[in-house]
CSV table of C-alpha atoms in Angstrom, one decimal:
chain,number,residue,atom,x,y,z
A,1,MET,CA,72.7,74.6,143.0
A,2,ASP,CA,74.8,77.9,143.5
A,3,GLY,CA,76.6,76.2,146.3
A,4,LYS,CA,77.4,73.2,144.1
A,5,ARG,CA,78.6,75.4,141.4
A,6,HIS,CA,80.8,77.3,144.0
A,7,ALA,CA,82.3,74.0,145.3
A,8,HIS,CA,83.0,73.0,141.8
A,9,HIS,CA,85.0,76.2,141.1
A,10,ASP,CA,86.9,75.5,144.4
A,11,HIS,CA,88.1,72.2,143.3
A,12,GLY,CA,88.6,73.1,139.7
A,13,ARG,CA,91.2,75.4,138.0
A,14,PRO,CA,92.1,78.6,139.9
A,15,THR,CA,89.6,81.5,139.8
A,16,ARG,CA,90.4,84.9,138.0
A,17,THR,CA,91.1,86.4,141.4
A,18,GLN,CA,93.5,83.5,142.4
A,19,GLN,CA,95.4,83.8,138.9
A,20,THR,CA,95.7,87.6,139.6
A,21,GLU,CA,97.0,87.1,143.1
A,22,GLN,CA,99.5,84.5,141.8
A,23,THR,CA,100.6,86.8,139.0
A,24,GLN,CA,101.1,89.7,141.5
A,25,GLN,CA,103.2,87.4,143.8
A,26,ARG,CA,105.4,86.5,140.9
A,27,ARG,CA,105.8,90.1,140.0
A,28,ARG,CA,106.8,90.8,143.5
A,29,LEU,CA,109.4,88.1,143.5
A,30,ARG,CA,110.9,89.5,140.2
A,31,LEU,CA,110.8,93.1,141.7
A,32,LEU,CA,112.7,91.8,144.6
A,33,ARG,CA,115.3,90.1,142.5
A,34,HIS,CA,115.6,93.3,140.4
A,35,ARG,CA,116.2,95.5,143.5
A,36,LEU,CA,118.8,93.1,144.8
A,37,ALA,CA,120.6,93.1,141.5
A,38,HIS,CA,120.8,96.8,141.5
A,39,LEU,CA,122.1,97.0,145.0
A,40,LEU,CA,124.9,94.8,143.9
A,41,THR,CA,125.5,96.5,140.5
A,42,PRO,CA,123.9,100.0,140.7
A,43,HIS,CA,123.0,101.5,137.4
A,44,SER,CA,120.1,103.3,135.7
A,45,HIS,CA,118.3,103.4,132.3
A,46,GLU,CA,117.0,106.9,132.6
A,47,ALA,CA,117.2,109.2,129.5
A,48,GLY,CA,119.8,111.4,131.3
A,49,ASP,CA,122.0,108.5,132.2
A,50,LYS,CA,122.0,107.4,128.6
A,51,VAL,CA,123.0,110.8,127.3
A,52,ASP,CA,125.8,110.9,130.0
A,53,ALA,CA,127.1,107.6,128.7
A,54,ALA,CA,127.2,109.0,125.1
A,55,MET,CA,128.8,112.1,126.2
A,56,GLU,CA,131.5,110.1,128.0
A,57,THR,CA,132.3,108.0,124.8
A,58,SER,CA,132.5,111.3,122.8
A,59,ARG,CA,134.8,112.7,125.5
A,60,ASP,CA,137.0,109.6,125.2
A,61,GLY,CA,137.0,109.9,121.4
A,62,MET,CA,137.9,113.7,121.6
A,63,ARG,CA,140.7,113.1,123.9
A,64,THR,CA,142.2,110.4,121.6
A,65,LEU,CA,141.9,112.8,118.7
A,66,TRP,CA,143.6,115.6,120.5
A,67,ILE,CA,146.4,113.4,121.9
A,68,SER,CA,147.1,111.7,118.5
A,69,LEU,CA,146.9,115.2,116.9
A,70,VAL,CA,149.8,116.3,119.1
A,71,VAL,CA,151.9,113.3,118.6
A,72,LEU,CA,151.5,113.4,114.8
A,73,GLY,CA,152.0,117.2,114.8
A,74,VAL,CA,155.4,116.9,116.5
A,75,THR,CA,156.4,113.9,114.2
A,76,THR,CA,155.5,116.1,111.2
A,77,VAL,CA,157.5,119.0,112.4
A,78,VAL,CA,160.6,116.9,112.9
A,79,GLN,CA,160.3,115.3,109.5
A,80,ALA,CA,159.7,118.6,107.8
A,81,VAL,CA,163.1,119.9,109.2
A,82,ILE,CA,165.0,116.9,108.0
A,83,VAL,CA,163.2,117.4,104.7
A,84,ALA,CA,164.7,120.8,104.4
A,85,LEU,CA,168.1,119.5,105.2
A,86,SER,CA,168.2,116.5,103.0
A,87,GLY,CA,166.1,117.1,100.0
A,88,SER,CA,164.5,113.7,100.3
A,89,VAL,CA,161.4,113.4,98.3
A,90,ALA,CA,160.4,110.0,99.8
A,91,LEU,CA,160.6,111.7,103.2
A,92,PHE,CA,158.7,114.7,101.9
A,93,GLY,CA,155.9,112.4,100.8
A,94,ASP,CA,155.9,110.6,104.2
A,95,THR,CA,155.7,114.0,105.9
A,96,VAL,CA,152.6,115.0,103.7
A,97,HIS,CA,151.0,111.6,104.8
A,98,ASN,CA,151.6,112.4,108.4
A,99,ALA,CA,150.2,115.9,108.0
A,100,ALA,CA,147.1,114.5,106.2
A,101,ASP,CA,146.6,111.9,108.9
A,102,ALA,CA,146.7,114.6,111.7
A,103,LEU,CA,144.2,116.6,109.7
A,104,THR,CA,141.7,113.8,109.8
A,105,ALA,CA,141.2,114.5,113.3
A,106,VAL,CA,139.2,117.4,112.3
A,107,PRO,CA,136.2,115.7,110.6
A,108,LEU,CA,136.2,113.2,113.3
A,109,GLY,CA,136.3,115.9,116.1
A,110,ILE,CA,133.4,117.7,114.3
A,111,ALA,CA,131.5,114.4,114.1
A,112,PHE,CA,131.9,113.7,117.8
A,113,LEU,CA,130.8,117.2,118.8
A,114,LEU,CA,127.8,116.9,116.6
A,115,GLY,CA,127.1,113.5,118.2
A,116,ARG,CA,126.5,115.4,121.5
A,117,ARG,CA,123.6,117.2,120.1
A,118,ALA,CA,120.2,116.0,121.2
A,119,ALA,CA,117.7,114.6,118.7
A,120,ASP,CA,115.1,117.2,117.3
A,121,ARG,CA,112.1,117.0,115.0
A,122,ARG,CA,114.2,116.9,111.8
A,123,TYR,CA,116.9,114.4,113.1
A,124,THR,CA,114.8,112.3,115.3
A,125,TYR,CA,117.6,109.7,115.9
A,126,GLY,CA,120.2,112.4,116.7
A,127,TYR,CA,123.4,113.2,114.9
A,128,GLY,CA,125.4,110.0,115.5
A,129,ARG,CA,125.6,109.2,111.7
A,130,ALA,CA,128.0,112.2,111.4
A,131,GLU,CA,130.7,109.6,112.3
A,132,ASP,CA,129.9,107.6,109.5
A,133,LEU,CA,130.3,110.6,107.1
A,134,ALA,CA,133.6,111.3,108.8
A,135,GLY,CA,134.6,107.7,108.1
A,136,VAL,CA,133.8,108.3,104.4
A,137,LEU,CA,136.3,111.3,104.3
A,138,ILE,CA,138.9,109.2,106.1
A,139,VAL,CA,138.7,106.4,103.6
A,140,ALA,CA,139.0,109.0,100.9
A,141,THR,CA,142.1,110.3,102.5
A,142,ILE,CA,143.7,106.8,102.7
A,143,ALA,CA,142.8,106.5,98.9
A,144,ALA,CA,144.5,109.8,98.2
A,145,SER,CA,147.5,108.6,100.3
A,146,ALA,CA,147.8,105.4,98.2
A,147,VAL,CA,147.6,107.6,95.0
A,148,LEU,CA,150.4,110.0,96.3
A,149,ALA,CA,152.7,107.0,97.4
A,150,ALA,CA,152.3,105.4,94.1
A,151,TRP,CA,153.0,108.7,92.2
A,152,THR,CA,156.0,109.5,94.3
A,153,GLY,CA,157.4,105.9,93.7
A,154,VAL,CA,156.9,106.1,90.0
A,155,ASP,CA,158.5,109.5,89.8
A,156,ARG,CA,161.5,108.6,91.6
A,157,LEU,CA,162.0,105.5,89.3
A,158,LEU,CA,161.7,107.9,86.3
A,159,HIS,CA,163.7,110.7,87.8
A,160,PRO,CA,166.4,109.5,90.2
A,161,ARG,CA,167.6,112.0,92.8
A,162,ASP,CA,170.4,111.9,95.2
A,163,ILE,CA,169.8,111.9,98.9
A,164,THR,CA,171.9,113.7,101.5
A,165,HIS,CA,172.0,113.3,105.3
A,166,LEU,CA,171.0,109.7,105.2
A,167,TRP,CA,171.4,109.3,108.9
A,168,ALA,CA,169.0,112.1,109.6
A,169,VAL,CA,166.5,110.6,107.0
A,170,SER,CA,166.7,107.3,108.7
A,171,GLY,CA,166.1,108.9,112.1
A,172,ALA,CA,163.1,110.8,110.9
A,173,ALA,CA,161.7,107.7,109.1
A,174,LEU,CA,162.0,105.8,112.6
A,175,ALA,CA,160.3,108.7,114.3
A,176,GLY,CA,157.5,108.6,111.8
A,177,PHE,CA,157.0,104.9,112.1
A,178,VAL,CA,157.0,105.0,116.0
A,179,GLY,CA,154.7,108.0,116.1
A,180,ASN,CA,152.1,106.6,113.6
A,181,GLU,CA,152.2,103.2,115.2
A,182,TRP,CA,151.5,104.5,118.7
A,183,VAL,CA,148.7,106.7,117.3
A,184,ALA,CA,147.3,103.8,115.4
A,185,ARG,CA,147.1,101.5,118.4
A,186,TYR,CA,145.6,104.3,120.5
A,187,ARG,CA,142.9,105.2,117.9
A,188,ILE,CA,142.0,101.6,117.1
A,189,ARG,CA,141.7,100.6,120.8
A,190,THR,CA,139.5,103.6,121.8
A,191,GLY,CA,137.5,103.2,118.6
A,192,ARG,CA,136.7,99.6,119.4
A,193,ARG,CA,136.0,100.5,123.0
A,194,ILE,CA,133.5,103.2,122.2
A,195,GLY,CA,132.1,101.5,119.0
A,196,SER,CA,133.3,104.1,116.6
A,197,ALA,CA,134.0,102.7,113.1
A,198,ALA,CA,135.4,105.9,112.0
A,199,LEU,CA,137.9,106.2,114.7
A,200,VAL,CA,139.0,102.6,113.9
A,201,ALA,CA,139.4,103.6,110.2
A,202,ASP,CA,141.5,106.6,111.2
A,203,GLY,CA,143.8,104.4,113.2
A,204,LEU,CA,144.2,102.0,110.2
A,205,HIS,CA,145.1,105.2,108.3
A,206,ALA,CA,147.7,106.0,110.7
A,207,ARG,CA,149.2,102.5,110.5
A,208,THR,CA,149.5,102.8,106.7
A,209,ASP,CA,151.5,106.0,107.4
A,210,GLY,CA,153.8,104.1,109.6
A,211,PHE,CA,154.4,101.6,106.9
A,212,THR,CA,155.2,104.5,104.6
A,213,SER,CA,157.9,105.7,107.0
A,214,LEU,CA,159.4,102.3,107.1
A,215,ALA,CA,159.6,102.5,103.3
A,216,VAL,CA,161.6,105.6,103.6
A,217,LEU,CA,164.1,104.0,106.0
A,218,LEU,CA,164.5,100.9,103.9
A,219,GLY,CA,165.0,103.1,100.9
A,220,ALA,CA,167.6,105.2,102.8
A,221,GLY,CA,169.4,101.9,103.5
A,222,GLY,CA,169.4,100.8,99.8
A,223,THR,CA,170.6,104.2,98.8
A,224,ALA,CA,173.5,103.9,101.2
A,225,LEU,CA,174.5,100.6,99.7
A,226,GLY,CA,174.4,102.2,96.2
A,227,TRP,CA,171.0,101.0,94.9
A,228,ARG,CA,169.3,104.3,93.8
A,229,ALA,CA,166.2,102.6,92.9
A,230,ALA,CA,165.7,101.1,96.4
A,231,ASP,CA,163.6,104.0,97.6
A,232,PRO,CA,161.0,104.1,94.8
A,233,VAL,CA,160.7,100.3,94.8
A,234,VAL,CA,160.0,99.9,98.4
A,235,GLY,CA,157.6,102.9,98.1
A,236,LEU,CA,155.6,101.1,95.6
A,237,LEU,CA,155.5,97.8,97.6
A,238,ILE,CA,154.2,100.0,100.6
A,239,THR,CA,151.5,101.4,98.2
A,240,LEU,CA,150.3,97.9,98.1
A,241,ALA,CA,150.1,97.7,101.8
A,242,ILE,CA,148.3,100.9,101.8
A,243,LEU,CA,145.6,99.4,99.5
A,244,LEU,CA,145.1,96.4,101.6
A,245,VAL,CA,144.4,98.6,104.7
A,246,LEU,CA,142.1,100.8,102.6
A,247,LYS,CA,140.2,97.8,101.6
A,248,ASP,CA,139.7,96.9,105.4
A,249,ALA,CA,138.8,100.4,106.4
A,250,ALA,CA,136.2,100.9,103.5
A,251,ARG,CA,134.6,97.6,104.3
A,252,GLU,CA,134.1,98.6,107.9
A,253,VAL,CA,132.7,102.0,107.1
A,254,TYR,CA,130.6,100.4,104.3
A,255,ARG,CA,129.1,98.0,106.7
A,256,ARG,CA,128.4,100.7,109.3
A,257,LEU,CA,126.6,102.8,106.5
A,258,MET,CA,124.5,99.7,105.5
A,259,ASP,CA,123.4,99.1,109.2
A,260,SER,CA,125.5,95.9,109.5
A,261,VAL,CA,125.8,94.5,112.9
A,262,ASP,CA,127.6,91.3,114.3
A,263,PRO,CA,125.2,88.4,113.8
A,264,GLU,CA,126.3,87.2,117.2
A,265,LEU,CA,124.5,90.3,118.8
A,266,VAL,CA,121.2,89.2,117.1
A,267,THR,CA,121.7,85.7,118.4
A,268,THR,CA,122.2,87.1,121.9
A,269,ALA,CA,119.2,89.2,121.7
A,270,HIS,CA,116.9,86.2,120.7
A,271,ALA,CA,118.2,84.2,123.4
A,272,THR,CA,117.8,87.1,126.0
A,273,LEU,CA,114.2,87.7,124.9
A,274,ARG,CA,113.2,84.1,125.1
A,275,GLY,CA,114.5,84.1,128.7
A,276,VAL,CA,112.1,86.9,129.9
A,277,ASP,CA,109.3,85.7,131.9
A,278,GLY,CA,106.0,85.9,129.8
A,279,VAL,CA,107.7,85.7,126.4
A,280,LEU,CA,106.5,82.7,124.4
A,281,ASP,CA,108.5,83.2,121.4
A,282,THR,CA,110.5,85.9,119.4
A,283,GLY,CA,109.8,87.4,116.0
A,284,GLN,CA,112.0,89.8,114.0
A,285,VAL,CA,115.1,91.5,115.8
A,286,ARG,CA,116.7,94.3,114.1
A,287,MET,CA,119.6,96.6,115.3
A,288,ARG,CA,121.5,99.4,113.9
A,289,TRP,CA,124.4,101.8,114.9
A,290,ILE,CA,123.7,105.4,115.5
A,291,GLY,CA,127.2,106.7,115.8
A,292,HIS,CA,128.7,104.6,118.5
A,293,ALA,CA,125.6,103.4,120.1
A,294,LEU,CA,123.2,100.6,119.2
A,295,ARG,CA,119.4,100.8,119.0
A,296,ALA,CA,117.1,97.7,118.5
A,297,GLU,CA,113.6,96.8,117.4
A,298,ALA,CA,112.3,93.4,118.5
A,299,ASP,CA,109.0,91.5,118.3
A,300,ILE,CA,108.1,89.2,121.1
A,301,VAL,CA,105.0,86.9,121.3
A,302,VAL,CA,102.9,86.9,124.5
A,303,ASP,CA,99.7,85.3,125.6
A,304,ALA,CA,96.7,86.6,123.8
A,305,ARG,CA,94.8,86.6,127.1
A,306,LEU,CA,96.9,89.2,128.7
A,307,THR,CA,95.7,92.8,129.2
A,308,VAL,CA,97.4,95.7,127.5
A,309,VAL,CA,99.0,96.6,130.7
A,310,GLU,CA,100.4,93.2,131.5
A,311,ALA,CA,101.8,92.9,127.8
A,312,HIS,CA,103.4,96.3,128.3
A,313,ARG,CA,105.1,95.2,131.5
A,314,ILE,CA,106.5,92.1,129.6
A,315,ALA,CA,107.8,94.4,126.8
A,316,VAL,CA,109.5,96.8,129.4
A,317,ALA,CA,111.2,93.7,131.1
A,318,ALA,CA,112.3,92.6,127.6
A,319,GLU,CA,113.8,96.0,126.9
A,320,HIS,CA,115.6,96.0,130.2
A,321,ALA,CA,117.0,92.6,129.6
A,322,LEU,CA,118.3,93.6,126.1
A,323,ILE,CA,120.1,96.6,127.6
A,324,HIS,CA,121.9,94.4,130.0
A,325,ALA,CA,122.8,91.7,127.5
A,326,VAL,CA,123.8,93.5,124.3
A,327,PRO,CA,126.9,95.7,124.6
A,328,ARG,CA,126.6,99.4,123.5
A,329,LEU,CA,122.8,99.0,123.2
A,330,THR,CA,121.2,102.2,124.6
A,331,ALA,CA,117.6,101.7,123.7
A,332,ALA,CA,115.2,99.1,122.2
A,333,THR,CA,111.6,99.3,120.8
A,334,VAL,CA,109.7,96.2,121.7
A,335,HIS,CA,106.4,95.1,120.0
A,336,THR,CA,104.2,92.5,121.5
A,337,PRO,CA,102.2,90.6,119.0
A,338,VAL,CA,100.0,88.0,120.7
A,339,GLU,CA,100.1,84.2,120.5
A,340,ASP,CA,96.9,84.0,118.4
A,341,ASP,CA,97.4,86.9,116.1
A,342,PRO,CA,94.1,88.6,115.1
A,343,HIS,CA,95.8,90.2,112.1
A,344,ALA,CA,96.8,87.0,110.6
A,345,THR,CA,94.5,87.4,107.7
A,346,LEU,CA,96.5,90.3,106.6
A,347,ARG,CA,99.8,88.5,106.4
A,348,HIS,CA,99.7,87.7,102.7
A,349,HIS,CA,99.7,91.6,102.1
A,350,ALA,CA,102.9,92.1,103.9
A,351,PRO,CA,106.1,92.1,101.9
A,352,PRO,CA,108.0,88.8,102.0
A,353,ALA,CA,110.9,90.1,104.2
A,354,ARG,CA,108.6,91.6,106.9
A,355,ARG,CA,106.3,90.2,109.4
A,356,PRO,CA,102.8,91.8,109.9
A,357,ALA,CA,102.8,94.5,112.5
A,358,SER,CA,100.6,93.7,115.4
A,359,ALA,CA,101.3,95.5,118.6
A,360,PRO,CA,98.5,95.8,121.2
A,361,ALA,CA,101.3,97.2,123.6
A,362,ARG,CA,104.7,98.7,123.0
A,363,SER,CA,107.6,100.0,125.1
A,364,SER,CA,109.6,102.8,123.4
A,365,GLY,CA,113.2,103.1,124.5
């Protein structure tokens, strides 16, 4: 009887030992492919390397701030000299805008320095959100610039003033536009590369000041043609342009504060997780920005017959795949509810927007 039973098992489905050997063989093949991939594109996901990457992006941001501060500082000094010579109120307002724009580098610089600090027991996610606070200050500065531009335009309409040294005013206006536009492009490009919404908003602020400089140039041209109201009228039109840029900057900072991410990133994460060996389906995927780095939380469904160790290995592989597939993602927490969820009876107690938490294994990034 024992022999018949043994023969029956030999010709039936694989035994537990055979399944284990097949699983181990598949793991060895995946490990070999992984090592070959690392030979071709060496990298690491150790905590120290993640910190180094964050430090590098902070250095990029600091370098951008310092260079733009110098450029805007020189521009402001040149314009201030021309203001003293010409008495142009419009150019004076533009000079104030440039000085304010240069000073926005201070809160951003502080934010980048704070972002380098390691997480502690009070700020468990670190200090990356300091950039979002700096973004709020920058938006407030843009709003103040719009108010100042509007006030200057109205004042010039009500109290016309003569302008001297129009050639010097025009040159200073061109210098202001070129300086601000260069700084704007530099800040926006770096901000998008390192994922800093605050630096992008600061670049948009510099662009508004460049438009203000053009208003001074057009106003000077109108004055030269004998139209005294040219300068304030153009200034008011530029105020509208500043308000449009203010809307874009405020929207970007607001979305970052509300943990908004590009929906395409979530779609990419779902597709990546479903492609991991052992993942049967995906559940909820959440992402948020911490400074200029992304963190994620994801639910993946695995076979209920897996051991805790096997489910944990799949979770680690899923996190690894996410870090490769999603730009700026530095860590992910992956939960592994099983296919036949033993906590299904508790599902009606969960809030409508949430899925019941069931995690026999978890990988924490």
